């Protein structure tokens, strides 16, 4: 699968994804994943940044709120339309454009930092994307990204729950199976049934890599790994938000920050 083919799936997902996420149903993002990402992010005030795979722009706007001068790209024109509309209604100085992470339309050494919230595992060619990211970073610039955790978001996964509905284990399998473009279909589980029935499931191209592949891709691209995190919610949050209770059982997400030396 090419990046253009993958992009067509994301363009088809964009309207429903934007509506549901902005309605508060992307609870893993809002309750845990983005706050944890921002918690380990270095000070970016006054720095020039690029947000890759920006989607409808919520996370890009959070970066701009921290004082960064932001540009952002997504391969889906519909996502960029939604992000641009939000910028027009409440300007943060963000410049959005339609582009592929595998061919960034920027000059060498254009940015102090790059980010990618939950999109790198959706790319057909991560090696090419990492090379492009290193190219557009200034010397000593950093790249921070989040992905689904390769060890626990495997081709086979089953959530095992007790009589109270709480997750006590995650059954995983097929970790070493290389997946290149299998289409997974789902909607945000936090959305009630009547809401989900109004939308067709997202169609998400899947590109599974092992954790060693991820690390070696970064090393081969000439990026130095500086920090790794596996976020989870607190016991209090798990009690308050049942949908994310399972993040205390296994790590669903992996956060990595690396730099261009």
PDB file of C-alpha atoms in Angstrom:
ATOM      1  CA  UNK A   1       0.000   0.000   0.000  1.00  0.00           C
ATOM      2  CA  UNK A   2       1.297   3.479  -0.878  1.00  0.00           C
ATOM      3  CA  UNK A   3       0.942   6.574   1.281  1.00  0.00           C
ATOM      4  CA  UNK A   4      -1.589   7.958  -1.222  1.00  0.00           C
ATOM      5  CA  UNK A   5      -3.732   4.818  -0.890  1.00  0.00           C
ATOM      6  CA  UNK A   6      -3.554   4.977   2.904  1.00  0.00           C
ATOM      7  CA  UNK A   7      -4.447   8.652   2.698  1.00  0.00           C
ATOM      8  CA  UNK A   8      -7.654   7.897   0.843  1.00  0.00           C
ATOM      9  CA  UNK A   9      -8.836   5.787   3.778  1.00  0.00           C
ATOM     10  CA  UNK A  10      -8.044   8.605   6.208  1.00  0.00           C
ATOM     11  CA  UNK A  11      -9.828  11.122   4.007  1.00  0.00           C
ATOM     12  CA  UNK A  12     -12.938   8.933   4.193  1.00  0.00           C
ATOM     13  CA  UNK A  13     -12.595   8.685   7.981  1.00  0.00           C
ATOM     14  CA  UNK A  14     -12.040  12.390   8.556  1.00  0.00           C
ATOM     15  CA  UNK A  15     -15.582  13.745   8.893  1.00  0.00           C
ATOM     16  CA  UNK A  16     -16.802  11.104  11.343  1.00  0.00           C
ATOM     17  CA  UNK A  17     -13.509  11.115  13.248  1.00  0.00           C
ATOM     18  CA  UNK A  18     -13.658  14.890  13.672  1.00  0.00           C
ATOM     19  CA  UNK A  19     -17.283  14.880  14.787  1.00  0.00           C
ATOM     20  CA  UNK A  20     -16.830  12.052  17.299  1.00  0.00           C
ATOM     21  CA  UNK A  21     -13.501  13.218  18.726  1.00  0.00           C
ATOM     22  CA  UNK A  22     -14.728  16.783  19.157  1.00  0.00           C
ATOM     23  CA  UNK A  23     -17.831  15.419  20.874  1.00  0.00           C
ATOM     24  CA  UNK A  24     -15.544  13.922  23.531  1.00  0.00           C
ATOM     25  CA  UNK A  25     -15.577  10.246  22.529  1.00  0.00           C
ATOM     26  CA  UNK A  26     -11.816   9.896  21.949  1.00  0.00           C
ATOM     27  CA  UNK A  27     -11.310   9.353  25.671  1.00  0.00           C
ATOM     28  CA  UNK A  28      -7.950   7.579  25.439  1.00  0.00           C
ATOM     29  CA  UNK A  29      -6.574  10.684  23.719  1.00  0.00           C
ATOM     30  CA  UNK A  30      -8.214  13.261  25.946  1.00  0.00           C
ATOM     31  CA  UNK A  31      -7.934  11.558  29.334  1.00  0.00           C
ATOM     32  CA  UNK A  32      -4.481  10.024  29.036  1.00  0.00           C
ATOM     33  CA  UNK A  33      -2.528   9.955  25.807  1.00  0.00           C
ATOM     34  CA  UNK A  34      -2.251  13.645  24.911  1.00  0.00           C
ATOM     35  CA  UNK A  35      -1.780  14.834  28.524  1.00  0.00           C
ATOM     36  CA  UNK A  36       1.003  12.255  28.992  1.00  0.00           C
ATOM     37  CA  UNK A  37       2.631  13.338  25.713  1.00  0.00           C
ATOM     38  CA  UNK A  38       2.584  16.997  26.733  1.00  0.00           C
ATOM     39  CA  UNK A  39       3.902  16.164  30.207  1.00  0.00           C
ATOM     40  CA  UNK A  40       7.199  14.858  28.796  1.00  0.00           C
ATOM     41  CA  UNK A  41       7.461  17.470  26.025  1.00  0.00           C
ATOM     42  CA  UNK A  42      10.392  19.890  26.464  1.00  0.00           C
ATOM     43  CA  UNK A  43       9.781  23.629  26.619  1.00  0.00           C
ATOM     44  CA  UNK A  44       8.751  24.715  23.108  1.00  0.00           C
ATOM     45  CA  UNK A  45       7.928  28.386  23.703  1.00  0.00           C
ATOM     46  CA  UNK A  46       9.178  30.436  20.775  1.00  0.00           C
ATOM     47  CA  UNK A  47      10.349  27.387  18.833  1.00  0.00           C
ATOM     48  CA  UNK A  48       9.316  26.574  15.272  1.00  0.00           C
ATOM     49  CA  UNK A  49       7.535  23.210  15.156  1.00  0.00           C
ATOM     50  CA  UNK A  50       5.971  20.823  12.670  1.00  0.00           C
ATOM     51  CA  UNK A  51       3.073  18.564  13.686  1.00  0.00           C
ATOM     52  CA  UNK A  52       2.923  15.550  11.366  1.00  0.00           C
ATOM     53  CA  UNK A  53      -0.385  13.759  10.802  1.00  0.00           C
ATOM     54  CA  UNK A  54      -2.251  16.573  12.534  1.00  0.00           C
ATOM     55  CA  UNK A  55      -5.758  15.273  11.847  1.00  0.00           C
ATOM     56  CA  UNK A  56      -8.406  17.823  12.789  1.00  0.00           C
ATOM     57  CA  UNK A  57      -5.865  19.905  14.687  1.00  0.00           C
ATOM     58  CA  UNK A  58      -6.673  19.453  18.380  1.00  0.00           C
ATOM     59  CA  UNK A  59      -3.155  18.425  19.372  1.00  0.00           C
ATOM     60  CA  UNK A  60      -1.537  21.024  17.111  1.00  0.00           C
ATOM     61  CA  UNK A  61      -3.547  23.700  18.871  1.00  0.00           C
ATOM     62  CA  UNK A  62      -2.312  22.401  22.233  1.00  0.00           C
ATOM     63  CA  UNK A  63       1.265  22.866  21.010  1.00  0.00           C
ATOM     64  CA  UNK A  64       0.509  26.394  19.824  1.00  0.00           C
ATOM     65  CA  UNK A  65      -0.960  27.160  23.251  1.00  0.00           C
ATOM     66  CA  UNK A  66       2.469  26.354  24.690  1.00  0.00           C
ATOM     67  CA  UNK A  67       3.966  29.159  22.657  1.00  0.00           C
ATOM     68  CA  UNK A  68       5.345  27.276  19.648  1.00  0.00           C
ATOM     69  CA  UNK A  69       5.172  28.674  16.106  1.00  0.00           C
ATOM     70  CA  UNK A  70       3.382  25.782  14.468  1.00  0.00           C
ATOM     71  CA  UNK A  71       3.040  24.351  10.995  1.00  0.00           C
ATOM     72  CA  UNK A  72       1.130  21.124  10.487  1.00  0.00           C
ATOM     73  CA  UNK A  73       0.497  18.594   7.734  1.00  0.00           C
ATOM     74  CA  UNK A  74      -1.873  15.744   7.088  1.00  0.00           C
ATOM     75  CA  UNK A  75      -2.311  13.539   4.052  1.00  0.00           C
ATOM     76  CA  UNK A  76      -6.105  13.900   4.306  1.00  0.00           C
ATOM     77  CA  UNK A  77      -7.511  17.064   2.749  1.00  0.00           C
ATOM     78  CA  UNK A  78     -10.723  16.701   4.763  1.00  0.00           C
ATOM     79  CA  UNK A  79      -8.779  16.639   8.040  1.00  0.00           C
ATOM     80  CA  UNK A  80      -6.863  19.733   6.944  1.00  0.00           C
ATOM     81  CA  UNK A  81     -10.169  21.424   6.047  1.00  0.00           C
ATOM     82  CA  UNK A  82     -11.490  20.775   9.565  1.00  0.00           C
ATOM     83  CA  UNK A  83      -8.242  21.972  11.175  1.00  0.00           C
ATOM     84  CA  UNK A  84      -8.168  25.102   9.010  1.00  0.00           C
ATOM     85  CA  UNK A  85     -11.769  25.921   9.912  1.00  0.00           C
ATOM     86  CA  UNK A  86     -10.928  25.673  13.616  1.00  0.00           C
ATOM     87  CA  UNK A  87      -7.942  27.979  13.063  1.00  0.00           C
ATOM     88  CA  UNK A  88     -10.120  30.512  11.248  1.00  0.00           C
ATOM     89  CA  UNK A  89     -12.621  30.527  14.113  1.00  0.00           C
ATOM     90  CA  UNK A  90      -9.984  30.816  16.848  1.00  0.00           C
ATOM     91  CA  UNK A  91      -6.583  31.754  15.400  1.00  0.00           C
ATOM     92  CA  UNK A  92      -3.424  30.293  16.964  1.00  0.00           C
ATOM     93  CA  UNK A  93      -1.045  31.194  14.133  1.00  0.00           C
ATOM     94  CA  UNK A  94      -0.962  27.629  12.771  1.00  0.00           C
ATOM     95  CA  UNK A  95      -0.238  26.994   9.078  1.00  0.00           C
ATOM     96  CA  UNK A  96      -1.860  23.779   7.824  1.00  0.00           C
ATOM     97  CA  UNK A  97      -1.148  22.023   4.539  1.00  0.00           C
ATOM     98  CA  UNK A  98      -1.914  18.739   2.792  1.00  0.00           C
ATOM     99  CA  UNK A  99       1.212  16.600   2.516  1.00  0.00           C
ATOM    100  CA  UNK A 100       2.646  13.150   3.170  1.00  0.00           C
ATOM    101  CA  UNK A 101       5.012  12.481   6.069  1.00  0.00           C
ATOM    102  CA  UNK A 102       7.061  10.486   3.568  1.00  0.00           C
ATOM    103  CA  UNK A 103       7.698  13.600   1.431  1.00  0.00           C
ATOM    104  CA  UNK A 104       7.671  16.732   3.569  1.00  0.00           C
ATOM    105  CA  UNK A 105       7.336  19.981   1.552  1.00  0.00           C
ATOM    106  CA  UNK A 106       9.868  21.922   3.627  1.00  0.00           C
ATOM    107  CA  UNK A 107      13.503  22.890   3.244  1.00  0.00           C
ATOM    108  CA  UNK A 108      16.305  21.197   5.151  1.00  0.00           C
ATOM    109  CA  UNK A 109      16.711  22.301   8.785  1.00  0.00           C
ATOM    110  CA  UNK A 110      13.409  24.217   8.858  1.00  0.00           C
ATOM    111  CA  UNK A 111      12.185  23.252  12.341  1.00  0.00           C
ATOM    112  CA  UNK A 112      13.392  23.189  15.935  1.00  0.00           C
ATOM    113  CA  UNK A 113      11.159  20.212  16.655  1.00  0.00           C
ATOM    114  CA  UNK A 114       8.654  17.842  15.074  1.00  0.00           C
ATOM    115  CA  UNK A 115       5.790  15.937  16.673  1.00  0.00           C
ATOM    116  CA  UNK A 116       3.541  13.124  15.544  1.00  0.00           C
ATOM    117  CA  UNK A 117       0.584  12.154  17.709  1.00  0.00           C
ATOM    118  CA  UNK A 118      -0.556   8.593  16.982  1.00  0.00           C
ATOM    119  CA  UNK A 119       0.118   8.528  13.259  1.00  0.00           C
ATOM    120  CA  UNK A 120       3.508   6.926  12.583  1.00  0.00           C
ATOM    121  CA  UNK A 121       2.065   3.396  12.848  1.00  0.00           C
ATOM    122  CA  UNK A 122      -0.372   4.362  10.061  1.00  0.00           C
ATOM    123  CA  UNK A 123       2.394   4.997   7.501  1.00  0.00           C
ATOM    124  CA  UNK A 124       3.422   2.408   4.899  1.00  0.00           C
ATOM    125  CA  UNK A 125       7.083   3.504   4.947  1.00  0.00           C
ATOM    126  CA  UNK A 126       8.253   4.653   8.361  1.00  0.00           C
ATOM    127  CA  UNK A 127      11.913   4.586   7.300  1.00  0.00           C
ATOM    128  CA  UNK A 128      11.270   7.192   4.622  1.00  0.00           C
ATOM    129  CA  UNK A 129       9.246   9.324   7.052  1.00  0.00           C
ATOM    130  CA  UNK A 130      11.981   9.237   9.713  1.00  0.00           C
ATOM    131  CA  UNK A 131      14.579  10.238   7.105  1.00  0.00           C
ATOM    132  CA  UNK A 132      12.387  13.161   6.058  1.00  0.00           C
ATOM    133  CA  UNK A 133      11.857  14.241   9.657  1.00  0.00           C
ATOM    134  CA  UNK A 134      15.585  14.205  10.327  1.00  0.00           C
ATOM    135  CA  UNK A 135      16.125  16.242   7.157  1.00  0.00           C
ATOM    136  CA  UNK A 136      13.754  19.060   8.155  1.00  0.00           C
ATOM    137  CA  UNK A 137      15.023  19.227  11.752  1.00  0.00           C
ATOM    138  CA  UNK A 138      17.682  21.724  12.685  1.00  0.00           C
ATOM    139  CA  UNK A 139      20.850  20.348  14.314  1.00  0.00           C
ATOM    140  CA  UNK A 140      20.032  19.402  17.930  1.00  0.00           C
ATOM    141  CA  UNK A 141      16.317  19.547  17.116  1.00  0.00           C
ATOM    142  CA  UNK A 142      14.032  16.885  18.555  1.00  0.00           C
ATOM    143  CA  UNK A 143      11.239  14.646  17.336  1.00  0.00           C
ATOM    144  CA  UNK A 144       8.621  13.333  19.774  1.00  0.00           C
ATOM    145  CA  UNK A 145       5.944  10.871  18.696  1.00  0.00           C
ATOM    146  CA  UNK A 146       3.375   8.460  20.069  1.00  0.00           C
ATOM    147  CA  UNK A 147       2.230   5.136  18.616  1.00  0.00           C
ATOM    148  CA  UNK A 148       0.108   2.212  19.667  1.00  0.00           C
ATOM    149  CA  UNK A 149       2.343  -0.064  21.725  1.00  0.00           C
ATOM    150  CA  UNK A 150       3.760  -2.786  19.435  1.00  0.00           C
ATOM    151  CA  UNK A 151       3.781  -5.362  22.241  1.00  0.00           C
ATOM    152  CA  UNK A 152       0.112  -4.993  23.154  1.00  0.00           C
ATOM    153  CA  UNK A 153      -1.566  -3.734  19.985  1.00  0.00           C
ATOM    154  CA  UNK A 154      -0.798  -6.949  18.120  1.00  0.00           C
ATOM    155  CA  UNK A 155      -2.557  -8.449  15.085  1.00  0.00           C
ATOM    156  CA  UNK A 156      -4.518 -10.643  17.506  1.00  0.00           C
ATOM    157  CA  UNK A 157      -5.785  -8.958  20.672  1.00  0.00           C
ATOM    158  CA  UNK A 158      -8.628  -9.783  23.036  1.00  0.00           C
ATOM    159  CA  UNK A 159      -9.732  -7.833  26.099  1.00  0.00           C
ATOM    160  CA  UNK A 160     -10.447 -10.216  29.010  1.00  0.00           C
ATOM    161  CA  UNK A 161     -12.885  -8.814  31.568  1.00  0.00           C
ATOM    162  CA  UNK A 162     -14.164  -9.972  34.952  1.00  0.00           C
ATOM    163  CA  UNK A 163     -17.803 -10.152  36.057  1.00  0.00           C
ATOM    164  CA  UNK A 164     -17.751  -6.426  36.859  1.00  0.00           C
ATOM    165  CA  UNK A 165     -16.614  -5.549  33.355  1.00  0.00           C
ATOM    166  CA  UNK A 166     -13.096  -4.594  34.426  1.00  0.00           C
ATOM    167  CA  UNK A 167     -10.161  -5.722  32.300  1.00  0.00           C
ATOM    168  CA  UNK A 168      -7.857  -8.158  34.102  1.00  0.00           C
ATOM    169  CA  UNK A 169      -5.698  -9.203  31.123  1.00  0.00           C
ATOM    170  CA  UNK A 170      -5.081  -8.567  27.446  1.00  0.00           C
ATOM    171  CA  UNK A 171      -4.605 -11.624  25.249  1.00  0.00           C
ATOM    172  CA  UNK A 172      -2.125 -10.898  22.466  1.00  0.00           C
ATOM    173  CA  UNK A 173      -0.743 -12.856  19.548  1.00  0.00           C
ATOM    174  CA  UNK A 174       0.914 -12.537  16.173  1.00  0.00           C
ATOM    175  CA  UNK A 175       3.504 -10.103  17.503  1.00  0.00           C
ATOM    176  CA  UNK A 176       6.063 -11.116  14.879  1.00  0.00           C
ATOM    177  CA  UNK A 177       3.572 -11.028  11.989  1.00  0.00           C
ATOM    178  CA  UNK A 178       4.416  -8.161   9.662  1.00  0.00           C
ATOM    179  CA  UNK A 179       1.214  -6.388   8.650  1.00  0.00           C
ATOM    180  CA  UNK A 180       1.273  -3.998   5.687  1.00  0.00           C
ATOM    181  CA  UNK A 181      -2.058  -2.367   4.994  1.00  0.00           C
ATOM    182  CA  UNK A 182      -4.634  -4.664   6.575  1.00  0.00           C
ATOM    183  CA  UNK A 183      -7.812  -2.655   7.113  1.00  0.00           C
ATOM    184  CA  UNK A 184      -9.185  -2.580  10.657  1.00  0.00           C
ATOM    185  CA  UNK A 185     -12.747  -1.325  11.149  1.00  0.00           C
ATOM    186  CA  UNK A 186     -13.899   0.278  14.400  1.00  0.00           C
ATOM    187  CA  UNK A 187     -15.366   3.373  16.055  1.00  0.00           C
ATOM    188  CA  UNK A 188     -14.581   5.028  19.380  1.00  0.00           C
ATOM    189  CA  UNK A 189     -15.854   2.631  22.025  1.00  0.00           C
ATOM    190  CA  UNK A 190     -16.845   5.483  24.349  1.00  0.00           C
ATOM    191  CA  UNK A 191     -19.529   6.639  21.903  1.00  0.00           C
ATOM    192  CA  UNK A 192     -22.973   5.266  22.846  1.00  0.00           C
ATOM    193  CA  UNK A 193     -24.606   2.810  20.499  1.00  0.00           C
ATOM    194  CA  UNK A 194     -27.095   5.333  19.130  1.00  0.00           C
ATOM    195  CA  UNK A 195     -24.224   7.628  18.165  1.00  0.00           C
ATOM    196  CA  UNK A 196     -22.129   4.856  16.623  1.00  0.00           C
ATOM    197  CA  UNK A 197     -25.109   3.739  14.555  1.00  0.00           C
ATOM    198  CA  UNK A 198     -25.081   7.137  12.829  1.00  0.00           C
ATOM    199  CA  UNK A 199     -21.600   6.541  11.399  1.00  0.00           C
ATOM    200  CA  UNK A 200     -19.960   3.828   9.376  1.00  0.00           C
ATOM    201  CA  UNK A 201     -16.864   2.362  11.058  1.00  0.00           C
ATOM    202  CA  UNK A 202     -13.495   3.950  10.477  1.00  0.00           C
ATOM    203  CA  UNK A 203     -11.342   2.039   8.002  1.00  0.00           C
ATOM    204  CA  UNK A 204      -7.783   2.200   9.316  1.00  0.00           C
ATOM    205  CA  UNK A 205      -4.834   0.745   7.363  1.00  0.00           C
ATOM    206  CA  UNK A 206      -2.629  -1.196   9.769  1.00  0.00           C
ATOM    207  CA  UNK A 207       1.182  -1.444   9.547  1.00  0.00           C
ATOM    208  CA  UNK A 208       2.416  -3.551  12.448  1.00  0.00           C
ATOM    209  CA  UNK A 209       6.107  -3.450  13.390  1.00  0.00           C
ATOM    210  CA  UNK A 210       7.913  -5.026  16.369  1.00  0.00           C
ATOM    211  CA  UNK A 211       9.443  -2.791  19.005  1.00  0.00           C
ATOM    212  CA  UNK A 212      12.947  -3.682  17.827  1.00  0.00           C
ATOM    213  CA  UNK A 213      11.986  -2.639  14.290  1.00  0.00           C
ATOM    214  CA  UNK A 214      10.812   0.738  15.570  1.00  0.00           C
ATOM    215  CA  UNK A 215      14.029   1.365  17.480  1.00  0.00           C
ATOM    216  CA  UNK A 216      16.201   0.225  14.588  1.00  0.00           C
ATOM    217  CA  UNK A 217      14.299   2.432  12.136  1.00  0.00           C
ATOM    218  CA  UNK A 218      15.115   5.447  14.302  1.00  0.00           C
ATOM    219  CA  UNK A 219      18.758   4.416  14.697  1.00  0.00           C
ATOM    220  CA  UNK A 220      19.130   3.801  10.963  1.00  0.00           C
ATOM    221  CA  UNK A 221      17.662   7.249  10.253  1.00  0.00           C
ATOM    222  CA  UNK A 222      20.393   8.823  12.365  1.00  0.00           C
ATOM    223  CA  UNK A 223      18.129   9.827  15.241  1.00  0.00           C
ATOM    224  CA  UNK A 224      19.229   9.426  18.864  1.00  0.00           C
ATOM    225  CA  UNK A 225      16.627   8.087  21.298  1.00  0.00           C
ATOM    226  CA  UNK A 226      16.496  10.346  24.361  1.00  0.00           C
ATOM    227  CA  UNK A 227      13.341   9.375  26.253  1.00  0.00           C
ATOM    228  CA  UNK A 228      10.760   6.576  26.209  1.00  0.00           C
ATOM    229  CA  UNK A 229       7.456   6.467  28.133  1.00  0.00           C
ATOM    230  CA  UNK A 230       4.534   4.043  28.504  1.00  0.00           C
ATOM    231  CA  UNK A 231       1.672   6.092  29.967  1.00  0.00           C
ATOM    232  CA  UNK A 232      -1.179   4.823  32.105  1.00  0.00           C
ATOM    233  CA  UNK A 233      -3.942   6.514  34.062  1.00  0.00           C
ATOM    234  CA  UNK A 234      -3.968   6.788  37.832  1.00  0.00           C
ATOM    235  CA  UNK A 235      -6.182   4.534  39.949  1.00  0.00           C
ATOM    236  CA  UNK A 236      -8.444   7.526  40.604  1.00  0.00           C
ATOM    237  CA  UNK A 237      -8.903   8.289  36.899  1.00  0.00           C
ATOM    238  CA  UNK A 238      -9.499   4.598  36.166  1.00  0.00           C
ATOM    239  CA  UNK A 239     -12.350   4.634  38.684  1.00  0.00           C
ATOM    240  CA  UNK A 240     -13.802   7.825  37.229  1.00  0.00           C
ATOM    241  CA  UNK A 241     -13.495   6.905  33.536  1.00  0.00           C
ATOM    242  CA  UNK A 242     -14.309   3.234  33.066  1.00  0.00           C
ATOM    243  CA  UNK A 243     -13.326   3.256  29.386  1.00  0.00           C
ATOM    244  CA  UNK A 244      -9.634   3.758  30.198  1.00  0.00           C
ATOM    245  CA  UNK A 245      -9.400   1.339  33.138  1.00  0.00           C
ATOM    246  CA  UNK A 246      -7.608  -1.176  30.922  1.00  0.00           C
ATOM    247  CA  UNK A 247      -4.599   1.147  30.550  1.00  0.00           C
ATOM    248  CA  UNK A 248      -3.559   0.063  34.053  1.00  0.00           C
ATOM    249  CA  UNK A 249      -3.271  -3.559  32.892  1.00  0.00           C
ATOM    250  CA  UNK A 250      -0.975  -3.153  29.870  1.00  0.00           C
ATOM    251  CA  UNK A 251       0.663  -0.259  28.042  1.00  0.00           C
ATOM    252  CA  UNK A 252      -1.515   0.639  25.057  1.00  0.00           C
ATOM    253  CA  UNK A 253       0.725   3.489  23.902  1.00  0.00           C
ATOM    254  CA  UNK A 254       4.437   4.130  23.481  1.00  0.00           C
ATOM    255  CA  UNK A 255       5.942   7.637  23.533  1.00  0.00           C
ATOM    256  CA  UNK A 256       9.423   8.250  22.153  1.00  0.00           C
ATOM    257  CA  UNK A 257      11.518  11.408  21.955  1.00  0.00           C
ATOM    258  CA  UNK A 258      14.673  11.450  19.856  1.00  0.00           C
ATOM    259  CA  UNK A 259      17.043  14.096  18.561  1.00  0.00           C
ATOM    260  CA  UNK A 260      19.190  15.036  15.591  1.00  0.00           C
ATOM    261  CA  UNK A 261      22.794  15.208  16.762  1.00  0.00           C
TER     262      UNK A 261
END
